[in-house]
Coordinates of C-alpha atoms in Angstrom, one line a residue:
M3 CA -136.1 -14.6 -67.3
W4 CA -138.7 -17.5 -66.7
R5 CA -141.9 -16.5 -65.4
H6 CA -145.8 -17.3 -65.3
N7 CA -147.5 -14.6 -64.4
Y8 CA -151.4 -15.3 -64.8
Q9 CA -154.4 -15.0 -62.3
I10 CA -157.2 -16.3 -64.2
F11 CA -160.7 -16.5 -63.0
G12 CA -163.5 -18.8 -63.8
I13 CA -165.8 -18.8 -66.8
D14 CA -168.9 -21.8 -66.9
F15 CA -171.7 -21.5 -69.6
T16 CA -173.6 -24.4 -68.1
N17 CA -173.8 -22.9 -64.5
K18 CA -177.5 -22.4 -63.5
A19 CA -177.0 -19.3 -61.5
A20 CA -176.6 -17.0 -64.3
K21 CA -180.0 -17.6 -65.5
T22 CA -180.8 -16.1 -61.8
S23 CA -177.9 -13.7 -61.3
P24 CA -178.1 -11.4 -64.5
D25 CA -176.2 -8.5 -63.1
F26 CA -173.2 -10.7 -62.2
A27 CA -169.9 -10.0 -63.8
C28 CA -168.6 -13.0 -65.1
F29 CA -164.8 -13.7 -65.6
I30 CA -162.3 -15.7 -68.4
G31 CA -160.5 -18.4 -66.5
R32 CA -161.1 -20.7 -63.4
E33 CA -159.4 -20.2 -59.6
P34 CA -158.0 -23.7 -59.3
G35 CA -159.6 -25.5 -56.3
S36 CA -162.0 -22.5 -55.7
T37 CA -165.6 -24.2 -54.2
K38 CA -168.0 -21.0 -55.2
D39 CA -170.4 -21.3 -58.0
Y40 CA -169.4 -19.2 -61.3
C41 CA -172.4 -17.0 -62.6
Y42 CA -172.2 -15.5 -66.1
P43 CA -175.0 -13.0 -67.3
Y44 CA -176.7 -13.5 -70.4
A45 CA -177.6 -11.3 -73.0
G46 CA -180.2 -13.2 -75.1
K47 CA -179.2 -16.5 -76.4
G48 CA -176.9 -17.6 -73.5
T49 CA -173.8 -15.7 -74.4
P50 CA -172.0 -13.5 -71.4
K51 CA -172.9 -9.9 -71.7
S52 CA -169.6 -9.2 -69.6
F53 CA -166.3 -10.9 -68.5
G54 CA -163.0 -10.2 -68.0
V55 CA -159.0 -11.3 -67.8
R56 CA -156.8 -10.6 -64.7
R57 CA -153.3 -10.7 -65.3
G58 CA -150.3 -11.1 -63.0
A59 CA -149.8 -7.8 -61.9
G60 CA -153.5 -7.6 -61.1
R61 CA -154.9 -5.6 -63.5
L62 CA -158.4 -6.8 -64.4
T63 CA -159.5 -6.5 -67.8
H64 CA -163.3 -6.3 -68.2
F65 CA -165.1 -6.8 -71.7
G66 CA -168.5 -6.7 -72.6
S67 CA -171.5 -4.5 -72.4
D68 CA -175.3 -5.0 -72.9
V69 CA -174.5 -4.7 -76.6
D70 CA -171.0 -6.3 -77.6
Y71 CA -167.7 -7.1 -75.8
S72 CA -166.2 -3.8 -76.4
P73 CA -164.2 -3.0 -73.4
S74 CA -164.3 0.2 -71.5
K75 CA -162.6 3.1 -73.8
D76 CA -158.8 3.4 -71.8
V77 CA -158.5 -0.3 -72.5
N78 CA -156.8 -1.3 -76.0
D79 CA -156.9 -5.4 -75.7
R80 CA -160.0 -7.1 -77.6
V81 CA -161.6 -10.1 -77.2
Q82 CA -163.5 -12.3 -79.7
Q83 CA -165.8 -16.1 -79.8
V84 CA -164.0 -18.7 -81.3
V85 CA -166.3 -21.0 -83.2
D86 CA -166.4 -24.1 -84.6
S87 CA -167.8 -25.2 -88.3
S88 CA -171.2 -25.5 -87.0
G89 CA -171.1 -22.0 -85.2
A90 CA -170.7 -23.1 -81.6
V91 CA -168.7 -21.5 -79.2
I92 CA -165.7 -23.4 -78.1
G93 CA -163.2 -20.4 -76.9
W94 CA -162.1 -16.9 -76.6
Q95 CA -159.5 -15.1 -78.3
V96 CA -158.1 -12.0 -76.8
A97 CA -155.9 -9.6 -78.3
N98 CA -153.4 -8.3 -76.0
A99 CA -152.3 -5.0 -77.2
S100 CA -149.2 -4.4 -75.0
N101 CA -147.2 -7.0 -76.3
E102 CA -149.6 -7.6 -79.4
T103 CA -149.7 -11.3 -78.5
T104 CA -152.9 -13.2 -79.2
E105 CA -154.3 -15.4 -76.3
L106 CA -156.3 -18.5 -76.7
F107 CA -158.8 -19.6 -73.7
S108 CA -161.1 -22.6 -73.3
M109 CA -164.5 -22.5 -72.3
D110 CA -163.8 -22.7 -69.0
G111 CA -161.6 -20.0 -69.0
R112 CA -157.9 -21.8 -69.5
L113 CA -155.0 -20.0 -71.0
L114 CA -154.1 -22.6 -73.9
S115 CA -151.9 -20.4 -75.7
K116 CA -150.2 -17.5 -76.7
T117 CA -149.3 -16.4 -80.0
D118 CA -146.7 -13.7 -81.1
R119 CA -146.8 -11.5 -84.2
N120 CA -144.5 -14.1 -85.6
G121 CA -146.6 -17.0 -85.1
L122 CA -144.5 -18.2 -82.2
V123 CA -146.5 -20.0 -79.6
T124 CA -146.3 -20.4 -76.3
T125 CA -148.4 -23.5 -74.7
F126 CA -150.4 -24.0 -71.2
V127 CA -151.1 -27.6 -69.9
Y128 CA -153.6 -27.9 -67.1
S129 CA -154.0 -30.8 -65.1
D130 CA -157.0 -33.6 -65.5
T131 CA -158.6 -35.9 -63.5
D132 CA -156.0 -38.7 -64.8
T133 CA -153.3 -36.3 -63.1
P134 CA -151.5 -38.1 -60.1
P135 CA -152.7 -36.2 -56.6
E136 CA -148.8 -35.7 -55.6
I137 CA -148.5 -33.2 -59.1
A138 CA -152.2 -31.5 -58.9
P139 CA -155.2 -32.2 -56.3
R140 CA -157.9 -31.9 -59.1
A141 CA -158.1 -30.8 -62.6
G142 CA -157.3 -27.4 -64.1
Y143 CA -154.1 -26.4 -62.6
L144 CA -151.3 -25.5 -64.7
L145 CA -148.5 -28.0 -65.3
K146 CA -146.0 -26.7 -67.6
V147 CA -145.5 -23.3 -69.8
Q148 CA -143.6 -24.4 -72.8
D149 CA -142.1 -21.9 -75.3
P150 CA -141.8 -22.2 -78.8
F151 CA -138.3 -24.1 -78.6
G152 CA -140.0 -26.6 -76.3
R153 CA -138.2 -24.9 -72.8
A154 CA -140.4 -25.2 -70.7
L155 CA -141.4 -24.6 -67.0
Q156 CA -143.5 -27.3 -64.6
F157 CA -145.0 -26.7 -61.5
T158 CA -146.5 -29.1 -58.8
Y159 CA -149.3 -28.4 -55.9
N160 CA -150.1 -29.1 -52.3
D161 CA -153.4 -30.7 -51.2
K162 CA -154.7 -27.1 -50.4
G163 CA -154.0 -26.3 -54.5
S164 CA -151.4 -23.7 -53.8
M165 CA -148.0 -24.2 -56.1
A166 CA -145.4 -26.3 -54.3
T167 CA -142.7 -26.4 -56.8
M168 CA -141.7 -25.1 -59.8
S169 CA -138.9 -26.5 -62.1
D170 CA -137.0 -24.3 -65.0
P171 CA -136.0 -26.4 -68.3
A172 CA -132.5 -27.0 -66.8
G173 CA -134.4 -29.3 -63.6
N174 CA -133.6 -26.7 -61.3
V175 CA -136.2 -26.5 -58.4
T176 CA -137.8 -23.7 -56.7
A177 CA -140.0 -25.1 -53.8
Y178 CA -142.9 -22.8 -51.9
E179 CA -144.2 -23.1 -48.6
Y180 CA -147.5 -22.0 -46.8
E181 CA -148.7 -20.8 -43.4
S182 CA -152.3 -23.0 -42.6
S183 CA -154.5 -20.4 -44.5
Q184 CA -152.6 -20.6 -47.7
N185 CA -150.5 -17.6 -47.2
L186 CA -147.2 -18.0 -49.0
S187 CA -144.5 -18.3 -45.8
K188 CA -141.2 -19.7 -47.4
V189 CA -139.2 -20.0 -51.2
T190 CA -136.2 -22.3 -51.3
Y191 CA -134.3 -21.5 -54.3
P192 CA -132.0 -24.4 -56.3
D193 CA -129.3 -23.4 -54.4
G194 CA -130.9 -24.0 -51.0
K195 CA -131.1 -20.6 -49.8
S196 CA -134.9 -19.5 -48.7
R197 CA -136.7 -16.5 -48.3
T198 CA -139.3 -16.2 -45.4
Y199 CA -142.9 -14.3 -45.6
I200 CA -144.5 -13.2 -42.1
Y201 CA -147.7 -12.3 -42.0
D202 CA -150.3 -10.3 -39.6
E203 CA -147.5 -9.2 -36.7
P204 CA -149.8 -7.2 -34.5
A205 CA -147.7 -4.2 -34.1
L206 CA -148.1 -3.6 -37.9
A207 CA -151.3 -5.2 -38.8
S208 CA -153.1 -3.1 -36.2
N209 CA -154.0 -6.1 -34.3
L210 CA -156.0 -7.5 -36.9
T211 CA -155.7 -11.2 -37.2
N212 CA -156.4 -13.6 -40.2
A213 CA -156.0 -10.6 -42.2
R214 CA -153.5 -12.1 -44.2
L215 CA -151.4 -8.7 -44.4
L216 CA -147.6 -9.2 -45.4
T217 CA -145.6 -7.5 -42.8
G218 CA -142.1 -9.1 -43.3
I219 CA -139.4 -10.5 -45.1
I220 CA -136.6 -12.3 -44.1
D221 CA -134.4 -12.7 -46.6
E222 CA -132.3 -15.4 -47.9
N223 CA -128.9 -14.1 -45.5
G224 CA -131.5 -14.8 -42.7
K225 CA -131.8 -11.1 -41.9
R226 CA -134.5 -8.7 -42.0
Y227 CA -135.1 -7.0 -45.0
A228 CA -138.3 -5.6 -45.3
T229 CA -141.0 -4.7 -43.1
F230 CA -144.5 -2.7 -43.8
S231 CA -147.3 -1.7 -41.8
Y232 CA -151.1 -1.4 -41.7
D233 CA -154.3 0.5 -40.4
S234 CA -157.1 -1.3 -39.3
Q235 CA -158.6 -0.8 -42.8
R236 CA -156.1 -2.8 -44.2
H237 CA -154.3 0.3 -45.8
A238 CA -150.5 0.0 -46.0
T239 CA -149.2 2.6 -43.8
S240 CA -145.2 2.1 -44.4
T241 CA -142.7 0.1 -46.1
E242 CA -139.3 0.4 -45.2
H243 CA -135.6 -1.9 -45.5
A244 CA -133.6 -3.2 -42.5
G245 CA -132.4 -0.4 -40.2
A246 CA -135.3 1.4 -41.1
V247 CA -133.9 2.8 -44.1
E248 CA -135.9 3.6 -47.5
K249 CA -138.8 4.0 -45.7
Y250 CA -142.1 5.4 -46.7
T251 CA -145.4 6.3 -44.9
L252 CA -148.6 7.0 -46.2
T253 CA -151.9 8.5 -44.3
Y254 CA -155.1 8.6 -45.9
P255 CA -157.1 12.0 -44.5
N256 CA -159.7 11.5 -47.0
S257 CA -161.0 10.0 -50.2
P258 CA -159.3 10.9 -53.2
L259 CA -156.6 11.8 -51.1
T260 CA -152.8 10.5 -49.8
W261 CA -150.3 11.8 -48.2
M262 CA -146.6 10.1 -48.4
T263 CA -143.4 11.0 -46.6
D264 CA -140.7 9.8 -48.3
P265 CA -136.7 9.0 -46.3
L266 CA -135.6 12.2 -46.7
N267 CA -138.8 13.3 -44.6
T268 CA -140.4 15.7 -47.7
T269 CA -144.2 15.2 -47.7
Y270 CA -145.9 14.4 -51.3
T271 CA -149.9 15.0 -51.3
Y272 CA -151.3 13.1 -54.1
R273 CA -154.9 13.5 -55.4
Y274 CA -156.7 11.4 -57.9
S275 CA -159.6 11.6 -59.8
N276 CA -162.6 8.5 -61.2
I277 CA -162.0 8.4 -64.8
L278 CA -163.6 5.4 -66.4
G279 CA -164.0 3.8 -63.2
V280 CA -160.2 3.8 -62.4
L281 CA -158.3 6.4 -59.9
R282 CA -155.9 8.4 -61.7
Q283 CA -153.7 10.5 -60.3
T284 CA -154.5 14.7 -61.1
S285 CA -151.8 16.2 -59.2
V286 CA -149.2 16.0 -56.8
S287 CA -147.7 18.3 -54.4
R288 CA -144.5 18.4 -52.0
Q289 CA -142.9 20.0 -49.5
S290 CA -139.7 19.2 -47.6
V291 CA -138.2 20.6 -44.3
L292 CA -134.9 20.8 -46.1
N293 CA -136.9 23.4 -48.5
P294 CA -139.3 24.7 -46.3
Y295 CA -140.2 27.8 -48.8
I296 CA -139.9 26.2 -51.8
P297 CA -143.3 24.0 -51.9
A298 CA -143.8 22.5 -55.3
S299 CA -146.6 20.9 -57.6
A300 CA -147.4 18.8 -60.5
S301 CA -150.7 18.1 -62.4
T302 CA -151.9 15.6 -64.9
E303 CA -154.8 16.1 -67.3
Y304 CA -156.4 13.4 -69.3
D305 CA -158.3 13.1 -72.3
A306 CA -162.3 11.5 -72.7
N307 CA -160.3 7.9 -73.2
G308 CA -158.3 8.3 -69.8
N309 CA -154.9 9.2 -71.4
I310 CA -152.6 11.9 -70.5
A311 CA -153.7 15.4 -72.4
R312 CA -151.5 17.4 -70.3
Y313 CA -148.5 17.4 -67.8
T314 CA -147.5 19.7 -65.7
D315 CA -144.3 19.4 -64.0
Y316 CA -143.0 21.0 -60.6
D317 CA -141.1 23.5 -62.4
G318 CA -144.7 24.5 -64.3
T319 CA -142.9 23.1 -67.3
A320 CA -145.9 21.4 -69.0
T321 CA -146.2 18.9 -71.9
A322 CA -149.5 18.5 -74.1
Y323 CA -150.2 15.7 -75.7
T324 CA -152.8 14.3 -78.4
F325 CA -154.1 10.8 -79.0
D326 CA -155.7 9.0 -81.4
L327 CA -158.9 7.7 -79.2
S328 CA -159.8 4.7 -81.8
R329 CA -156.6 3.4 -80.6
N330 CA -155.3 5.3 -77.7
L331 CA -151.9 6.1 -79.4
E332 CA -149.8 9.3 -79.2
T333 CA -150.1 11.7 -82.2
Q334 CA -148.4 14.7 -81.1
R335 CA -146.6 15.9 -78.0
I336 CA -145.7 19.1 -77.5
E337 CA -142.5 19.5 -74.5
A338 CA -142.4 22.9 -72.8
S339 CA -145.9 23.9 -74.4
G340 CA -146.2 27.3 -74.5
T341 CA -143.1 28.8 -74.1
T342 CA -140.9 29.8 -76.7
V343 CA -138.7 26.8 -76.5
A344 CA -141.7 24.5 -77.2
R345 CA -140.7 21.4 -79.2
T346 CA -142.9 18.8 -81.0
I347 CA -143.3 15.6 -82.0
Q348 CA -145.8 13.7 -84.1
T349 CA -146.7 10.1 -84.7
E350 CA -148.1 8.2 -87.3
W351 CA -149.0 4.8 -86.6
H352 CA -149.2 1.4 -88.5
P353 CA -152.7 0.5 -89.5
T354 CA -152.8 -2.8 -87.9
F355 CA -149.7 -2.7 -85.6
R356 CA -149.3 -0.7 -82.4
L357 CA -145.6 0.4 -84.2
P358 CA -145.0 3.9 -85.4
A359 CA -145.0 4.5 -88.9
R360 CA -143.2 7.7 -89.2
I361 CA -142.4 10.1 -86.4
S362 CA -141.6 13.6 -87.1
E363 CA -139.3 15.9 -84.4
P364 CA -137.7 19.0 -84.6
L365 CA -134.9 18.7 -87.4
R366 CA -135.6 14.8 -88.0
R367 CA -137.8 12.6 -89.5
T368 CA -137.8 8.9 -89.0
T369 CA -139.9 6.8 -91.3
F370 CA -140.5 2.7 -90.7
S371 CA -141.6 -0.1 -92.8
Y372 CA -142.5 -3.4 -91.6
D373 CA -143.1 -7.0 -93.1
A374 CA -146.5 -8.8 -92.3
A375 CA -145.5 -9.7 -88.8
G376 CA -144.5 -6.5 -87.8
N377 CA -140.5 -6.8 -87.7
V378 CA -138.7 -3.6 -89.1
L379 CA -137.7 -3.9 -92.9
T380 CA -136.5 -0.1 -93.0
K381 CA -135.6 2.8 -91.0
T382 CA -134.9 5.7 -92.8
L383 CA -133.6 9.0 -90.9
Q384 CA -134.0 12.2 -92.9
A385 CA -132.8 15.6 -91.6
T386 CA -135.5 18.3 -92.1
T387 CA -134.8 22.2 -91.6
D388 CA -137.8 22.3 -89.2
A389 CA -135.9 23.6 -85.8
T390 CA -139.4 23.4 -83.7
G391 CA -140.9 20.3 -85.1
T392 CA -144.5 22.6 -85.6
A393 CA -144.4 21.7 -89.7
G394 CA -144.7 18.1 -88.7
F395 CA -144.4 16.4 -91.5
N396 CA -144.9 19.0 -93.6
A397 CA -141.2 19.7 -92.7
V398 CA -138.5 20.8 -95.6
L399 CA -136.5 18.0 -95.9
S400 CA -132.2 18.6 -96.0
G401 CA -129.9 16.6 -97.5
K402 CA -130.0 12.8 -97.8
P403 CA -131.6 10.2 -95.7
Q404 CA -129.6 7.4 -94.0
V405 CA -131.2 4.0 -94.4
W406 CA -131.0 1.0 -92.5
T407 CA -132.3 -2.5 -93.8
Y408 CA -133.4 -5.8 -92.0
T409 CA -133.7 -9.4 -92.5
Y410 CA -135.4 -12.2 -90.5
D411 CA -136.2 -15.6 -90.5
N412 CA -139.7 -17.3 -89.8
F413 CA -138.9 -16.8 -85.8
G414 CA -138.8 -13.0 -86.5
H415 CA -134.5 -13.2 -85.4
V416 CA -132.8 -10.6 -87.3
L417 CA -130.7 -12.4 -90.2
T418 CA -129.3 -9.2 -91.4
A419 CA -128.6 -5.6 -90.6
K420 CA -127.3 -3.0 -92.8
G421 CA -126.5 0.0 -92.0
P422 CA -126.4 3.5 -93.7
R423 CA -122.7 3.4 -95.1
T424 CA -122.0 3.2 -99.0
G425 CA -119.1 2.2 -100.7
V426 CA -118.4 -0.2 -98.0
N427 CA -120.0 -3.5 -97.3
A428 CA -122.1 -2.2 -93.9
T429 CA -124.1 -5.4 -93.4
S430 CA -124.0 -7.9 -89.9
T431 CA -125.4 -10.9 -90.5
F432 CA -126.3 -13.4 -87.4
T433 CA -127.2 -17.0 -87.3
Y434 CA -129.2 -18.9 -85.0
D435 CA -129.4 -22.9 -83.5
A436 CA -132.4 -25.1 -83.6
Q437 CA -133.4 -23.6 -80.1
G438 CA -133.4 -20.1 -81.3
N439 CA -129.9 -19.3 -79.9
L440 CA -127.8 -16.6 -81.3
S441 CA -125.2 -18.8 -83.2
T442 CA -123.1 -16.6 -84.9
Q443 CA -122.7 -12.8 -85.5
T444 CA -120.6 -11.4 -88.1
N445 CA -120.0 -7.9 -88.8
A446 CA -119.4 -5.9 -91.4
A447 CA -115.8 -6.6 -91.6
G448 CA -116.4 -10.3 -91.9
H449 CA -115.2 -10.7 -88.1
V450 CA -117.1 -13.8 -86.7
T451 CA -118.1 -14.2 -83.3
T452 CA -119.7 -17.2 -82.1
Y453 CA -122.1 -18.6 -79.1
S454 CA -122.2 -22.0 -78.3
N455 CA -122.5 -24.6 -75.3
Y456 CA -125.9 -23.0 -74.2
D457 CA -127.4 -24.1 -71.3
A458 CA -131.2 -25.5 -70.7
N459 CA -132.4 -22.2 -69.6
G460 CA -130.5 -20.3 -72.9
R461 CA -127.8 -19.0 -71.5
A462 CA -124.1 -19.4 -73.3
G463 CA -121.6 -21.4 -72.0
R464 CA -119.0 -20.0 -74.5
I465 CA -118.0 -17.0 -77.1
T466 CA -115.3 -17.0 -79.3
D467 CA -114.2 -14.2 -80.8
P468 CA -112.9 -13.2 -84.3
N469 CA -109.4 -14.4 -83.3
G470 CA -110.6 -17.8 -81.7
L471 CA -110.0 -16.3 -78.0
A472 CA -112.6 -18.3 -76.0
T473 CA -114.8 -17.2 -73.2
D474 CA -116.2 -20.2 -71.0
L475 CA -118.9 -19.1 -68.8
S476 CA -120.6 -20.8 -65.9
Y477 CA -123.7 -20.0 -64.0
T478 CA -124.9 -20.8 -60.0
A479 CA -128.0 -23.0 -59.9
R480 CA -129.8 -19.7 -59.3
G481 CA -128.8 -18.0 -62.8
W482 CA -125.4 -16.1 -61.9
I483 CA -122.7 -15.9 -63.7
S484 CA -120.2 -17.9 -61.4
T485 CA -117.1 -18.4 -63.7
V486 CA -115.6 -16.4 -66.4
T487 CA -112.6 -17.9 -67.9
V488 CA -110.9 -16.3 -71.1
G489 CA -108.3 -18.3 -72.6
S490 CA -106.6 -19.8 -69.4
E491 CA -107.6 -16.8 -67.3
T492 CA -110.5 -17.4 -64.6
T493 CA -112.2 -15.2 -63.3
S494 CA -114.5 -16.5 -60.4
Y495 CA -117.9 -14.6 -58.5
D496 CA -119.4 -15.2 -54.8
Y497 CA -122.5 -14.5 -53.9
D498 CA -124.2 -14.1 -50.9
G499 CA -127.8 -16.0 -50.2
A500 CA -129.9 -12.5 -51.7
G501 CA -127.5 -12.7 -54.9
Q502 CA -125.2 -9.5 -54.4
V503 CA -121.6 -10.0 -55.2
T504 CA -119.2 -10.3 -52.2
Q505 CA -116.5 -11.6 -53.8
V506 CA -114.6 -11.2 -57.1
T507 CA -111.5 -13.3 -57.6
L508 CA -109.4 -12.5 -60.5
P509 CA -106.9 -14.7 -62.7
D510 CA -104.0 -13.8 -60.6
G511 CA -105.7 -15.0 -57.2
S512 CA -106.3 -11.1 -56.1
A513 CA -109.6 -10.9 -55.0
I514 CA -112.2 -7.3 -54.2
Y515 CA -114.8 -8.0 -51.6
N516 CA -117.7 -6.1 -51.3
T517 CA -119.8 -5.7 -48.1
Y518 CA -123.6 -4.9 -47.6
D519 CA -126.0 -3.7 -44.7
D520 CA -128.9 -5.8 -44.3
A521 CA -130.9 -3.2 -46.3
H522 CA -129.1 -4.5 -49.4
R523 CA -127.1 -1.8 -50.0
L524 CA -123.0 -1.4 -50.6
I525 CA -121.3 0.1 -47.8
G526 CA -117.6 -1.4 -48.4
V527 CA -115.2 -2.3 -50.7
R528 CA -111.8 -3.9 -50.0
N529 CA -109.2 -5.7 -52.1
T530 CA -106.7 -8.3 -51.2
L531 CA -103.8 -5.7 -50.1
G532 CA -106.0 -4.5 -47.8
N533 CA -107.2 -1.1 -49.6
S534 CA -110.5 -0.2 -48.6
I535 CA -113.6 2.3 -49.5
T536 CA -116.2 2.8 -47.0
Y537 CA -119.9 4.2 -47.8
V538 CA -122.0 6.4 -45.5
L539 CA -125.5 6.1 -46.9
D540 CA -128.5 8.2 -46.0
A541 CA -132.3 6.7 -45.7
M542 CA -132.5 7.3 -49.3
G543 CA -129.7 5.3 -50.3
N544 CA -127.1 8.8 -51.4
R545 CA -123.8 8.1 -50.5
T546 CA -123.2 10.9 -48.3
S547 CA -119.4 10.1 -47.4
E548 CA -116.8 8.1 -48.9
Q549 CA -113.5 7.4 -47.7
S550 CA -110.3 5.6 -49.0
K551 CA -107.9 4.0 -46.9
D552 CA -104.8 2.2 -47.8
A553 CA -103.6 -0.8 -46.6
T554 CA -102.2 0.6 -43.2
G555 CA -105.5 2.2 -42.7
A556 CA -104.2 6.2 -43.7
L557 CA -107.1 7.9 -45.0
T558 CA -106.0 8.9 -48.8
R559 CA -109.7 10.6 -50.0
Q560 CA -112.5 11.5 -48.7
I561 CA -115.7 12.9 -50.3
T562 CA -118.8 14.0 -48.7
R563 CA -122.2 15.6 -50.1
A564 CA -125.1 17.0 -49.0
Y565 CA -128.3 16.8 -50.7
D566 CA -131.6 18.6 -50.7
G567 CA -135.3 17.7 -50.0
W568 CA -136.3 16.4 -53.5
N569 CA -133.1 13.9 -53.5
R570 CA -131.0 16.5 -55.3
V571 CA -126.9 16.8 -54.6
K572 CA -126.7 20.5 -53.5
Q573 CA -123.0 19.9 -52.5
I574 CA -119.8 18.0 -52.4
T575 CA -116.9 18.2 -50.5
G576 CA -113.3 17.0 -51.3
A577 CA -111.6 15.2 -54.1
V578 CA -113.7 15.7 -57.7
Q579 CA -114.6 12.4 -58.8

């Protein structure tokens, strides 16, 4: 999946407002097209004391204080200045702990590159003053994201600075349209199908105007798929799919408290606490009209760094956690804590990477070794006599260890994988093409499977098995499998606009047809002979009834299911599945 997932806001060390607004937090990255000033507080000699990175999921990570660039205790990312030979700051380097990549930002906050542990670099290219206006209206817009093997996503923008098109490595174009306020109104995919977005419908947006609240989605089949509503404070109050199914409603009696009712009419009460500046869920209780006398609650406690210290589930069973607070890595977990069936799992971590070095659990210890890039070189599985895990790494070992070993190329691709069997060849080998695609896979018996005819998006067009039988694959413009040809026999797949499989045509010409409701739920299957299965779903999407009929329409099997308010099957009537 190709995805650019950054929304990055600006930093400018020349901004004069910084000197007059010492408490204004600054941000790495610039929002293209913004006319607002960028203010950056200075600590001492012209360097910012705080700034932040906003990532695609909306999370904003703050760095810095009056002393250094340390983030909050619950943040594991780290930032440092990049300086030239004279000591002048020329950029910023962020160590992203979530995927252990290093992100390089320019002085004006543009993400220039991401480098993974193996040294593979993804680059980001931006518009400049020479960029044609039909590509981008001004400098500073992301034009291209290129992976380490040269595959790239490319972008263009309208005159307002909103993304107009995205082209994938094969040249397939996805186009974007906007309302006058630049809300995204339509996405047209490479197959010509489009999805439409609706905003500020009065009955759903509490009659607010220009609130830019998403209230509806029309899918690629031209059907209204999703509906959202809001209160006058712009809080979401409901979300549902077509036919009022899968509907969740929210109310906010007081902060920090939220009531949520699910599609089965079970009510949940969520409570939150502010921990290190973030609202974190501390408890949730639920009560169902179908289980009115069985209220239940779950609770969560946190340590000083915002890590979960204890979680108690709806049944009252607790799991206790201990973390290394210097790295926010779990070192111990006790499941069913305080009971006679408690299980203890302990973990020791690699000193550099956020990767486990040793894991101790009941009756087993697992040990890993890594190369300098963090690729697993060995995995050793060793039985122990510790049935509960309480002895941890002091447990008595039992029997012989099982060892897996691996080798890699310079890109971090697995070249060999050797299993623990002895006395026989237990090694599988792999080769790759110049684009990093898997070319061959040879198993321990010497059987070779080859992969070839890759398209520009990295999808294999042909797979040849060890007997020489080739499977050819073709894809739609949106990346869905279109045909699978094994030898001379072809199976084809048809889709509706939303990507749901509507027909599978088998090599003998027979077919299977699928039917969906407007909420994208499978409700029927039939074959060429006229045999059919019909599904009835409840508001949660559970199958409450299945009816199978033969070609004459005669009922051949019927199954009904009943669910409790907590979405658990409580009764099945009919044939056993």
